[in-house]
Short mmCIF file of C-alpha atoms in Angstrom, two decimals:
data_model
loop_
_atom_site.label_atom_id
_atom_site.label_comp_id
_atom_site.label_asym_id
_atom_site.label_seq_id
_atom_site.Cartn_x
_atom_site.Cartn_y
_atom_site.Cartn_z
CA MET A 1 175.75 59.87 120.17
CA ARG A 2 176.08 56.59 121.99
CA LEU A 3 179.20 54.53 121.35
CA LYS A 4 178.30 51.11 120.06
CA LEU A 5 179.19 48.22 122.32
CA LEU A 6 181.39 46.39 119.81
CA THR A 7 183.24 49.58 118.93
CA LEU A 8 183.80 50.28 122.60
CA ALA A 9 185.15 46.79 123.20
CA LEU A 10 187.63 47.16 120.38
CA ALA A 11 188.60 50.59 121.61
CA LEU A 12 189.28 49.27 125.10
CA ALA A 13 191.39 46.48 123.67
CA ALA A 14 193.39 48.96 121.62
CA VAL A 15 194.00 51.15 124.65
CA SER A 16 195.13 48.24 126.85
CA LEU A 17 197.60 46.86 124.29
CA PRO A 18 200.12 48.91 122.33
CA SER A 19 200.73 48.16 118.66
CA HIS A 20 204.24 46.81 119.23
CA GLY A 21 204.05 43.90 121.66
CA GLU A 22 205.41 40.44 122.17
CA ASP A 23 204.46 37.99 119.46
CA LEU A 24 204.12 34.20 119.44
CA LEU A 25 207.66 33.55 118.23
CA ASP A 26 209.06 35.72 121.01
CA ALA A 27 207.16 33.62 123.54
CA TYR A 28 208.34 30.41 121.88
CA ARG A 29 212.00 31.44 121.89
CA GLU A 30 211.80 32.22 125.59
CA ALA A 31 210.05 28.93 126.30
CA ARG A 32 212.57 27.02 124.19
CA ALA A 33 215.35 28.34 126.37
CA ASN A 34 213.63 28.22 129.77
CA ASP A 35 210.87 25.60 129.77
CA PRO A 36 211.69 22.95 132.42
CA VAL A 37 209.38 20.36 130.84
CA LEU A 38 211.38 20.33 127.60
CA ALA A 39 214.66 20.47 129.52
CA GLN A 40 213.58 17.43 131.52
CA ALA A 41 212.73 15.52 128.33
CA ASP A 42 216.16 16.39 126.93
CA ALA A 43 217.90 15.23 130.10
CA ASN A 44 215.98 11.95 130.01
CA ARG A 45 216.94 11.48 126.36
CA LEU A 46 220.62 12.02 127.11
CA SER A 47 220.51 9.78 130.17
CA VAL A 48 218.90 6.84 128.39
CA GLY A 49 221.20 7.38 125.41
CA GLU A 50 224.18 6.62 127.65
CA GLY A 51 222.89 3.07 127.85
CA VAL A 52 224.22 2.45 124.32
CA PRO A 53 227.95 3.05 125.03
CA GLN A 54 227.54 1.21 128.33
CA ALA A 55 226.12 -1.87 126.60
CA ARG A 56 228.74 -1.64 123.84
CA ALA A 57 231.54 -1.39 126.39
CA LEU A 58 230.81 -4.94 127.56
CA LEU A 59 231.66 -6.19 124.05
CA LEU A 60 234.99 -4.36 123.92
CA PRO A 61 238.33 -5.48 125.44
CA GLN A 62 238.53 -5.26 129.23
CA ILE A 63 242.00 -4.50 130.66
CA ASN A 64 242.78 -4.67 134.36
CA GLY A 65 246.09 -4.23 136.13
CA SER A 66 247.04 -4.98 139.73
CA LEU A 67 250.09 -4.47 141.91
CA SER A 68 250.35 -6.00 145.38
CA LEU A 69 253.00 -5.74 148.09
CA SER A 70 252.84 -8.03 151.12
CA GLN A 71 255.01 -8.48 154.23
CA THR A 72 255.33 -11.61 156.35
CA ASN A 73 256.57 -11.28 159.93
CA GLY A 74 257.90 -14.13 162.09
CA GLY A 75 260.27 -16.97 161.41
CA THR A 76 259.54 -20.17 159.60
CA GLY A 77 262.28 -22.19 161.30
CA GLY A 78 264.35 -22.46 158.15
CA ARG A 79 268.04 -21.81 157.52
CA PHE A 80 269.43 -19.52 154.81
CA GLN A 81 272.93 -19.37 153.37
CA ASP A 82 274.69 -16.08 154.01
CA PRO A 83 275.44 -14.59 150.60
CA ASN A 84 278.55 -12.86 152.05
CA ASN A 85 279.90 -16.05 153.63
CA PRO A 86 278.83 -19.23 151.85
CA ASN A 87 280.06 -21.33 154.74
CA GLN A 88 277.73 -19.62 157.23
CA PHE A 89 273.97 -20.10 157.56
CA LEU A 90 271.41 -17.66 158.96
CA THR A 91 268.22 -18.42 160.82
CA SER A 92 264.84 -16.87 159.95
CA SER A 93 265.03 -14.59 162.98
CA GLN A 94 268.32 -13.22 161.71
CA VAL A 95 267.08 -12.40 158.22
CA GLY A 96 263.94 -10.66 159.54
CA HIS A 97 260.57 -10.33 157.79
CA SER A 98 259.98 -11.18 154.16
CA ARG A 99 258.28 -9.09 151.47
CA THR A 100 256.65 -10.12 148.22
CA ARG A 101 255.64 -7.99 145.23
CA ASN A 102 253.23 -9.23 142.53
CA LEU A 103 252.47 -7.43 139.27
CA SER A 104 249.79 -8.63 136.85
CA VAL A 105 247.92 -7.32 133.80
CA ASP A 106 244.83 -9.09 132.45
CA LEU A 107 243.05 -8.57 129.15
CA SER A 108 239.75 -10.23 128.34
CA GLN A 109 237.64 -10.06 125.19
CA THR A 110 234.15 -11.42 124.72
CA VAL A 111 234.16 -13.82 121.79
CA PHE A 112 230.61 -15.07 122.09
CA ASP A 113 227.92 -13.83 124.48
CA PHE A 114 224.57 -13.55 122.76
CA SER A 115 222.93 -11.75 125.71
CA LYS A 116 225.37 -8.85 125.44
CA TYR A 117 224.60 -8.38 121.75
CA ALA A 118 220.86 -8.46 122.51
CA ASN A 119 221.28 -5.95 125.34
CA LEU A 120 223.10 -3.61 122.96
CA LYS A 121 220.17 -3.77 120.53
CA ALA A 122 217.75 -3.16 123.39
CA ALA A 123 219.78 -0.12 124.47
CA HIS A 124 219.59 1.27 120.92
CA SER A 125 215.81 0.81 120.86
CA SER A 126 215.39 2.47 124.27
CA ALA A 127 217.53 5.41 123.14
CA ASN A 128 215.46 5.73 119.96
CA ALA A 129 212.29 5.73 122.07
CA GLN A 130 213.61 8.62 124.14
CA ASP A 131 214.56 10.50 120.99
CA GLU A 132 210.95 10.20 119.83
CA LEU A 133 209.65 11.30 123.22
CA TYR A 134 211.87 14.36 123.02
CA GLN A 135 210.39 15.17 119.61
CA ALA A 136 206.95 14.73 121.13
CA ALA A 137 207.89 17.11 123.95
CA LEU A 138 209.16 19.63 121.42
CA GLN A 139 205.93 19.48 119.41
CA ASN A 140 203.99 19.67 122.66
CA LEU A 141 205.91 22.85 123.49
CA PHE A 142 204.56 24.38 120.26
CA VAL A 143 201.04 23.58 121.42
CA ARG A 144 201.54 24.64 125.04
CA VAL A 145 203.02 28.00 124.08
CA THR A 146 200.37 28.65 121.43
CA GLY A 147 197.56 27.51 123.71
CA ALA A 148 198.74 29.66 126.61
CA TYR A 149 199.32 32.63 124.27
CA PHE A 150 195.85 32.48 122.74
CA THR A 151 194.25 31.84 126.10
CA VAL A 152 195.65 35.18 127.23
CA LEU A 153 194.34 36.82 124.03
CA THR A 154 190.91 35.30 124.63
CA ASP A 155 190.95 36.52 128.22
CA GLU A 156 191.89 40.01 127.08
CA ASP A 157 188.97 40.05 124.66
CA LEU A 158 186.64 38.75 127.35
CA LEU A 159 187.85 41.43 129.75
CA ALA A 160 187.40 44.11 127.11
CA ASN A 161 183.89 42.86 126.41
CA ALA A 162 183.12 42.66 130.12
CA LYS A 163 184.26 46.26 130.64
CA ALA A 164 182.26 47.44 127.64
CA ASN A 165 179.27 45.48 128.92
CA GLU A 166 179.67 47.04 132.35
CA ASP A 167 179.88 50.55 130.87
CA ALA A 168 176.81 49.91 128.74
CA PHE A 169 174.79 48.65 131.70
CA LYS A 170 176.02 51.58 133.77
CA GLN A 171 174.83 53.93 131.05
CA GLN A 172 171.43 52.22 130.96
CA PHE A 173 171.22 52.39 134.77
CA GLU A 174 172.01 56.09 134.81
CA GLN A 175 169.53 56.71 132.02
CA ALA A 176 166.81 54.73 133.79
CA ASP A 177 167.46 56.63 137.00
CA GLN A 178 167.20 59.99 135.21
CA ARG A 179 164.00 58.96 133.43
CA PHE A 180 162.51 57.82 136.75
CA LYS A 181 163.37 61.12 138.42
CA VAL A 182 161.53 63.07 135.74
CA GLY A 183 158.61 60.66 135.75
CA LEU A 184 159.22 59.04 132.35
CA SER A 185 159.70 55.48 133.66
CA ALA A 186 158.88 53.26 136.61
CA ILE A 187 161.21 52.38 139.48
CA THR A 188 161.22 48.81 138.13
CA ASP A 189 163.41 49.91 135.22
CA VAL A 190 165.92 51.35 137.66
CA TYR A 191 166.06 48.15 139.70
CA GLN A 192 166.44 46.00 136.61
CA ALA A 193 169.17 48.17 135.14
CA LYS A 194 171.03 48.25 138.44
CA SER A 195 170.78 44.46 138.74
CA PHE A 196 172.38 43.97 135.32
CA TYR A 197 174.99 46.61 136.08
CA GLU A 198 176.08 45.01 139.39
CA ALA A 199 176.27 41.57 137.76
CA ALA A 200 178.39 43.06 134.98
CA LYS A 201 180.82 44.51 137.52
CA ALA A 202 181.23 41.06 139.10
CA THR A 203 181.86 39.58 135.64
CA THR A 204 184.55 42.19 134.98
CA ILE A 205 186.32 41.35 138.22
CA ALA A 206 186.22 37.63 137.41
CA ALA A 207 187.50 38.26 133.88
CA GLN A 208 190.41 40.31 135.23
CA ASN A 209 191.31 37.57 137.69
CA THR A 210 191.20 34.92 134.95
CA LEU A 211 193.44 37.03 132.75
CA ASP A 212 195.98 37.51 135.53
CA ASN A 213 196.07 33.77 136.20
CA ASP A 214 196.49 32.85 132.54
CA ARG A 215 199.22 35.42 132.03
CA GLU A 216 201.03 33.77 134.92
CA ALA A 217 200.51 30.36 133.24
CA LEU A 218 202.25 31.66 130.12
CA SER A 219 205.08 33.03 132.27
CA GLN A 220 205.44 29.59 133.84
CA ILE A 221 206.28 28.20 130.39
CA THR A 222 208.51 31.02 129.17
CA GLY A 223 210.23 31.70 132.47
CA LYS A 224 209.73 35.45 132.05
CA PRO A 225 206.94 37.91 132.87
CA THR A 226 204.30 38.14 130.17
CA GLY A 227 204.29 41.49 128.44
CA ASN A 228 201.82 42.98 126.00
CA LEU A 229 200.87 40.43 123.37
CA LYS A 230 200.07 41.03 119.74
CA LYS A 231 196.49 40.18 118.89
CA LEU A 232 194.97 38.04 116.17
CA ARG A 233 194.08 39.97 113.04
CA ASP A 234 190.43 40.27 111.96
CA GLU A 235 190.57 38.15 108.81
CA LEU A 236 191.62 34.53 109.22
CA PRO A 237 192.09 31.82 106.58
CA MET A 238 188.92 29.77 106.45
CA ASN A 239 190.29 26.90 104.39
CA SER A 240 189.71 23.26 105.33
CA PRO A 241 192.56 20.94 106.38
CA ASP A 242 194.83 19.86 103.56
CA PRO A 243 194.46 17.05 102.59
CA ALA A 244 190.69 17.20 102.96
CA ASP A 245 190.53 13.52 103.87
CA PRO A 246 190.42 12.37 107.52
CA ASP A 247 191.74 8.92 106.64
CA ALA A 248 194.83 10.50 105.06
CA TRP A 249 195.49 12.40 108.29
CA VAL A 250 195.07 9.22 110.34
CA LYS A 251 197.45 7.33 108.06
CA GLN A 252 200.01 10.10 108.41
CA ALA A 253 199.59 10.14 112.19
CA LEU A 254 200.13 6.38 112.49
CA ILE A 255 203.40 6.79 110.60
CA ASN A 256 204.76 10.03 112.11
CA ASN A 257 203.30 10.54 115.58
CA PRO A 258 206.36 10.56 117.89
CA ASN A 259 204.54 9.18 120.92
CA LEU A 260 203.40 6.20 118.88
CA LEU A 261 206.87 5.75 117.42
CA ALA A 262 208.29 5.76 120.94
CA GLN A 263 205.91 2.97 121.93
CA LYS A 264 207.02 0.95 118.88
CA GLN A 265 210.64 1.36 119.97
CA ASN A 266 209.71 0.24 123.48
CA VAL A 267 208.21 -2.93 122.02
CA ALA A 268 211.41 -3.52 120.04
CA ALA A 269 213.49 -3.06 123.19
CA ALA A 270 211.28 -5.54 125.03
CA GLU A 271 211.75 -8.07 122.23
CA HIS A 272 215.53 -7.72 122.51
CA ASN A 273 215.27 -8.16 126.28
CA ILE A 274 213.51 -11.48 125.71
CA THR A 275 216.36 -12.55 123.46
CA ALA A 276 218.89 -11.51 126.09
CA ALA A 277 217.04 -13.46 128.78
CA ARG A 278 216.86 -16.60 126.64
CA ALA A 279 220.58 -16.28 125.94
CA GLY A 280 221.09 -17.12 129.59
CA HIS A 281 220.78 -20.77 128.50
CA LEU A 282 223.61 -20.42 125.97
CA PRO A 283 227.35 -20.88 126.57
CA THR A 284 229.72 -17.93 126.49
CA ILE A 285 233.29 -17.79 125.23
CA THR A 286 235.86 -15.29 126.46
CA ALA A 287 239.46 -14.84 125.30
CA ASN A 288 242.00 -14.05 128.01
CA VAL A 289 245.58 -12.78 128.00
CA SER A 290 247.40 -12.31 131.30
CA TYR A 291 250.89 -11.18 132.20
CA GLY A 292 252.39 -11.68 135.66
CA LYS A 293 255.66 -11.06 137.47
CA SER A 294 256.63 -11.45 141.13
CA ALA A 295 259.62 -10.95 143.42
CA SER A 296 260.42 -11.59 147.13
CA TRP A 297 263.25 -10.60 149.52
CA TYR A 298 264.20 -10.50 153.22
CA GLU A 299 264.84 -7.57 155.53
CA ASN A 300 268.38 -8.31 156.89
CA ALA A 301 269.83 -10.41 154.09
CA ALA A 302 270.51 -9.99 150.46
CA ILE A 303 268.29 -12.92 149.67
CA HIS A 304 266.09 -12.29 146.66
CA SER A 305 263.78 -14.55 144.76
CA ASN A 306 262.59 -13.38 141.32
CA THR A 307 260.01 -15.37 139.45
CA PRO A 308 260.30 -15.04 135.69
CA SER A 309 257.46 -13.12 134.07
CA GLN A 310 254.67 -15.25 132.69
CA THR A 311 252.24 -14.62 129.83
CA THR A 312 249.12 -16.77 129.62
CA ILE A 313 246.77 -16.88 126.63
CA GLY A 314 243.58 -18.89 126.59
CA LEU A 315 239.86 -19.22 125.95
CA THR A 316 237.27 -19.68 128.65
CA LEU A 317 234.09 -21.59 127.84
CA ASN A 318 231.31 -21.10 130.34
CA VAL A 319 228.30 -23.43 130.02
CA PRO A 320 225.28 -22.65 132.24
CA ILE A 321 223.78 -25.89 133.58
CA PHE A 322 221.40 -25.01 136.38
CA SER A 323 220.61 -21.70 138.06
CA GLY A 324 217.66 -22.63 140.22
CA GLY A 325 215.10 -21.50 137.61
CA LEU A 326 216.44 -17.94 137.48
CA THR A 327 216.91 -17.88 133.72
CA GLN A 328 213.44 -19.27 133.01
CA SER A 329 211.89 -16.70 135.34
CA ARG A 330 213.74 -13.88 133.59
CA VAL A 331 212.46 -15.11 130.23
CA ARG A 332 208.87 -15.16 131.49
CA GLN A 333 209.30 -11.70 133.02
CA SER A 334 210.66 -10.32 129.76
CA ILE A 335 207.72 -11.79 127.84
CA TYR A 336 205.26 -10.16 130.24
CA ASN A 337 207.05 -6.83 129.82
CA ARG A 338 206.88 -7.23 126.03
CA ASP A 339 203.14 -7.92 126.23
CA ALA A 340 202.64 -4.81 128.38
CA ALA A 341 204.64 -2.75 125.89
CA GLN A 342 202.48 -4.04 123.03
CA ASP A 343 199.34 -3.11 124.96
CA SER A 344 200.73 0.39 125.56
CA GLU A 345 201.44 0.68 121.86
CA GLU A 346 197.88 -0.34 120.99
CA ILE A 347 196.46 2.15 123.51
CA GLU A 348 198.59 4.92 122.00
CA ARG A 349 197.63 3.90 118.45
CA ARG A 350 193.91 4.12 119.24
CA GLN A 351 194.40 7.42 121.06
CA VAL A 352 196.33 8.89 118.14
CA LYS A 353 193.65 7.81 115.68
CA ALA A 354 190.83 9.23 117.82
CA SER A 355 192.68 12.51 118.47
CA THR A 356 193.48 13.00 114.81
CA LEU A 357 189.87 12.49 113.76
CA ASN A 358 188.62 14.73 116.57
CA TYR A 359 190.95 17.59 115.66
CA TYR A 360 190.16 17.20 111.97
CA ARG A 361 186.45 17.52 112.70
CA SER A 362 187.14 20.37 115.13
CA VAL A 363 188.88 22.37 112.40
CA LEU A 364 185.96 21.85 110.03
CA ALA A 365 183.48 22.82 112.73
CA GLY A 366 185.66 25.74 113.79
CA VAL A 367 185.54 27.29 110.33
CA SER A 368 181.75 27.27 110.44
CA GLN A 369 181.70 28.52 114.04
CA VAL A 370 183.90 31.51 113.22
CA GLN A 371 181.77 32.42 110.22
CA SER A 372 178.56 32.01 112.24
CA GLY A 373 180.04 33.87 115.19
CA LYS A 374 180.93 36.85 113.05
CA ALA A 375 177.40 36.96 111.65
CA ALA A 376 175.98 36.60 115.17
CA VAL A 377 177.94 39.63 116.39
CA GLU A 378 176.77 41.75 113.48
CA SER A 379 173.16 40.68 114.00
CA ALA A 380 173.33 41.24 117.75
CA GLN A 381 174.71 44.75 117.20
CA LYS A 382 171.90 45.60 114.82
CA ALA A 383 169.37 44.12 117.23
CA LEU A 384 170.75 46.26 120.06
CA ASP A 385 170.58 49.42 117.93
CA ALA A 386 166.99 48.65 116.95
CA THR A 387 165.99 47.83 120.53
CA ARG A 388 167.47 51.05 121.83
CA ALA A 389 165.67 53.01 119.15
CA GLY A 390 162.42 51.27 120.06
CA PHE A 391 162.98 52.04 123.72
CA GLU A 392 163.34 55.72 122.90
CA VAL A 393 159.94 55.76 121.21
CA GLY A 394 158.29 53.50 123.78
CA THR A 395 157.94 50.27 121.75
CA GLN A 396 160.65 48.38 123.68
CA THR A 397 161.14 47.92 127.41
CA MET A 398 164.24 48.44 129.51
CA VAL A 399 164.50 44.68 129.99
CA ASN A 400 164.65 44.19 126.22
CA VAL A 401 167.53 46.68 125.97
CA LEU A 402 169.43 44.98 128.79
CA LEU A 403 168.94 41.57 127.24
CA ALA A 404 170.08 42.87 123.85
CA ILE A 405 173.28 44.21 125.43
CA GLN A 406 173.83 40.86 127.11
CA THR A 407 173.25 38.97 123.87
CA LEU A 408 175.79 41.12 122.04
CA THR A 409 178.40 40.56 124.76
CA GLN A 410 177.88 36.81 124.67
CA ALA A 411 178.13 36.78 120.88
CA GLU A 412 181.39 38.74 120.97
CA SER A 413 182.87 36.43 123.60
CA THR A 414 181.89 33.32 121.65
CA TYR A 415 183.31 34.80 118.45
CA SER A 416 186.64 35.59 120.13
CA GLN A 417 186.92 32.11 121.60
CA SER A 418 186.07 30.37 118.32
CA ARG A 419 188.66 32.40 116.40
CA HIS A 420 191.48 31.55 118.78
CA GLN A 421 190.40 27.93 119.12
CA LEU A 422 190.34 27.47 115.35
CA VAL A 423 193.99 28.51 115.09
CA LEU A 424 194.94 26.23 117.98
CA ASN A 425 192.98 23.27 116.57
CA ARG A 426 194.90 23.50 113.30
CA LEU A 427 198.14 23.17 115.26
CA LEU A 428 196.71 20.34 117.38
CA LEU A 429 195.84 18.46 114.20
CA LYS A 430 199.41 18.85 112.99
CA GLN A 431 200.71 17.68 116.37
CA SER A 432 198.50 14.59 116.33
CA ALA A 433 199.75 13.80 112.84
CA GLY A 434 203.33 14.20 114.10
CA THR A 435 204.16 17.02 111.69
CA ALA A 436 203.98 20.13 113.91
CA SER A 437 207.04 22.27 113.32
CA LEU A 438 208.50 25.72 113.82
CA GLY A 439 207.14 26.59 110.37
CA ASP A 440 203.61 26.17 111.74
CA MET A 441 204.46 28.57 114.56
CA GLN A 442 205.72 31.06 112.01
CA THR A 443 202.51 30.70 110.00
CA ILE A 444 200.42 31.38 113.09
CA ASN A 445 202.65 34.29 114.06
CA ALA A 446 201.97 35.86 110.65
CA LEU A 447 198.29 36.06 111.66
CA LEU A 448 199.09 38.45 114.49
CA GLN A 449 199.10 42.20 114.28
#
């Protein structure tokens, strides 16, 4: 009794993959620890975040200390009283070189500098933008891992179908050759069967190569070799997106999408940069406290000169008057950057809206495609059985049998692709809405067996 093509495909898949393999969460955990794309996003987030303490530091007290020691060689032509003999005077050549030591400590505190306050707000907005981009990268990791995982599963199904197709065509070729040798069929049937068989072998080789490449693509994300993967179970939930309203999904996406939120933060940072640039026209006030002490002495005489320590407290008012047009140019530049940021935000907003609607419609269409694909496989299998039976009694030709096998293989491949794509499109819809989470990965993982 001939083994049906669909049954053979499933049998080959079962042989190639053991029941206990790597699941989606295993792949995600490996990617979470090893993916360089996410690690790069995290490094960028931390780097930009350091701009906040750097901007804040300019508003905090600044303390600087200095100690200098200088030596002066050569005489000045002066006369100095000998401390050991008040009646005797020494020349500069007799006392030798002179040395001076200066010690000072300065403390300054910004009292009013509007540009520094604006720069601090801009730094906060830039850091918030990077936080959102990191969240976007994390949600994108969900999609990349799931997409690569299900691409491998699709390739495995396609390879299983290609091998089953090849075996079926080989069987038809051998049967045609035997029938020709005993005079029950023409040589044309042999040539036709061999043509389909050779083409099927080429398809199998291509399917194997595609599988190997896509397994390597998954390894590139996880950082580890791809093992045996658990497959998608037969029955999938066929429910529509919840809520079943595309406008509700778009509204949610415009509120939660992290890429869009990052663009909004970039606009806010650009606005603060304009404020900082305009503050270049404003005066600044700085409080200063300084402490200084100095001493000097000579090499060959006990002549010392100590200056009493001094403490100075004051306020410095700096009023910008003219800078050659630099401040005005910086204001214009900041405005242009703000306009560009607003345009980027609008581009992202339109893209998010279009993507959300596209994925919503894709999920709806995917449900129908999976249902139709399943029916197409069942019908193609029945058609192949009937065509083979007709060929046995002489009512169908060899070409009809070969075409029926080909139709069944195509239906199975389409069905496999639509099943995996439906699961991925649900996650893509969540990502576009900005709500993709580890819980969604766990839900998808529960569909594996």
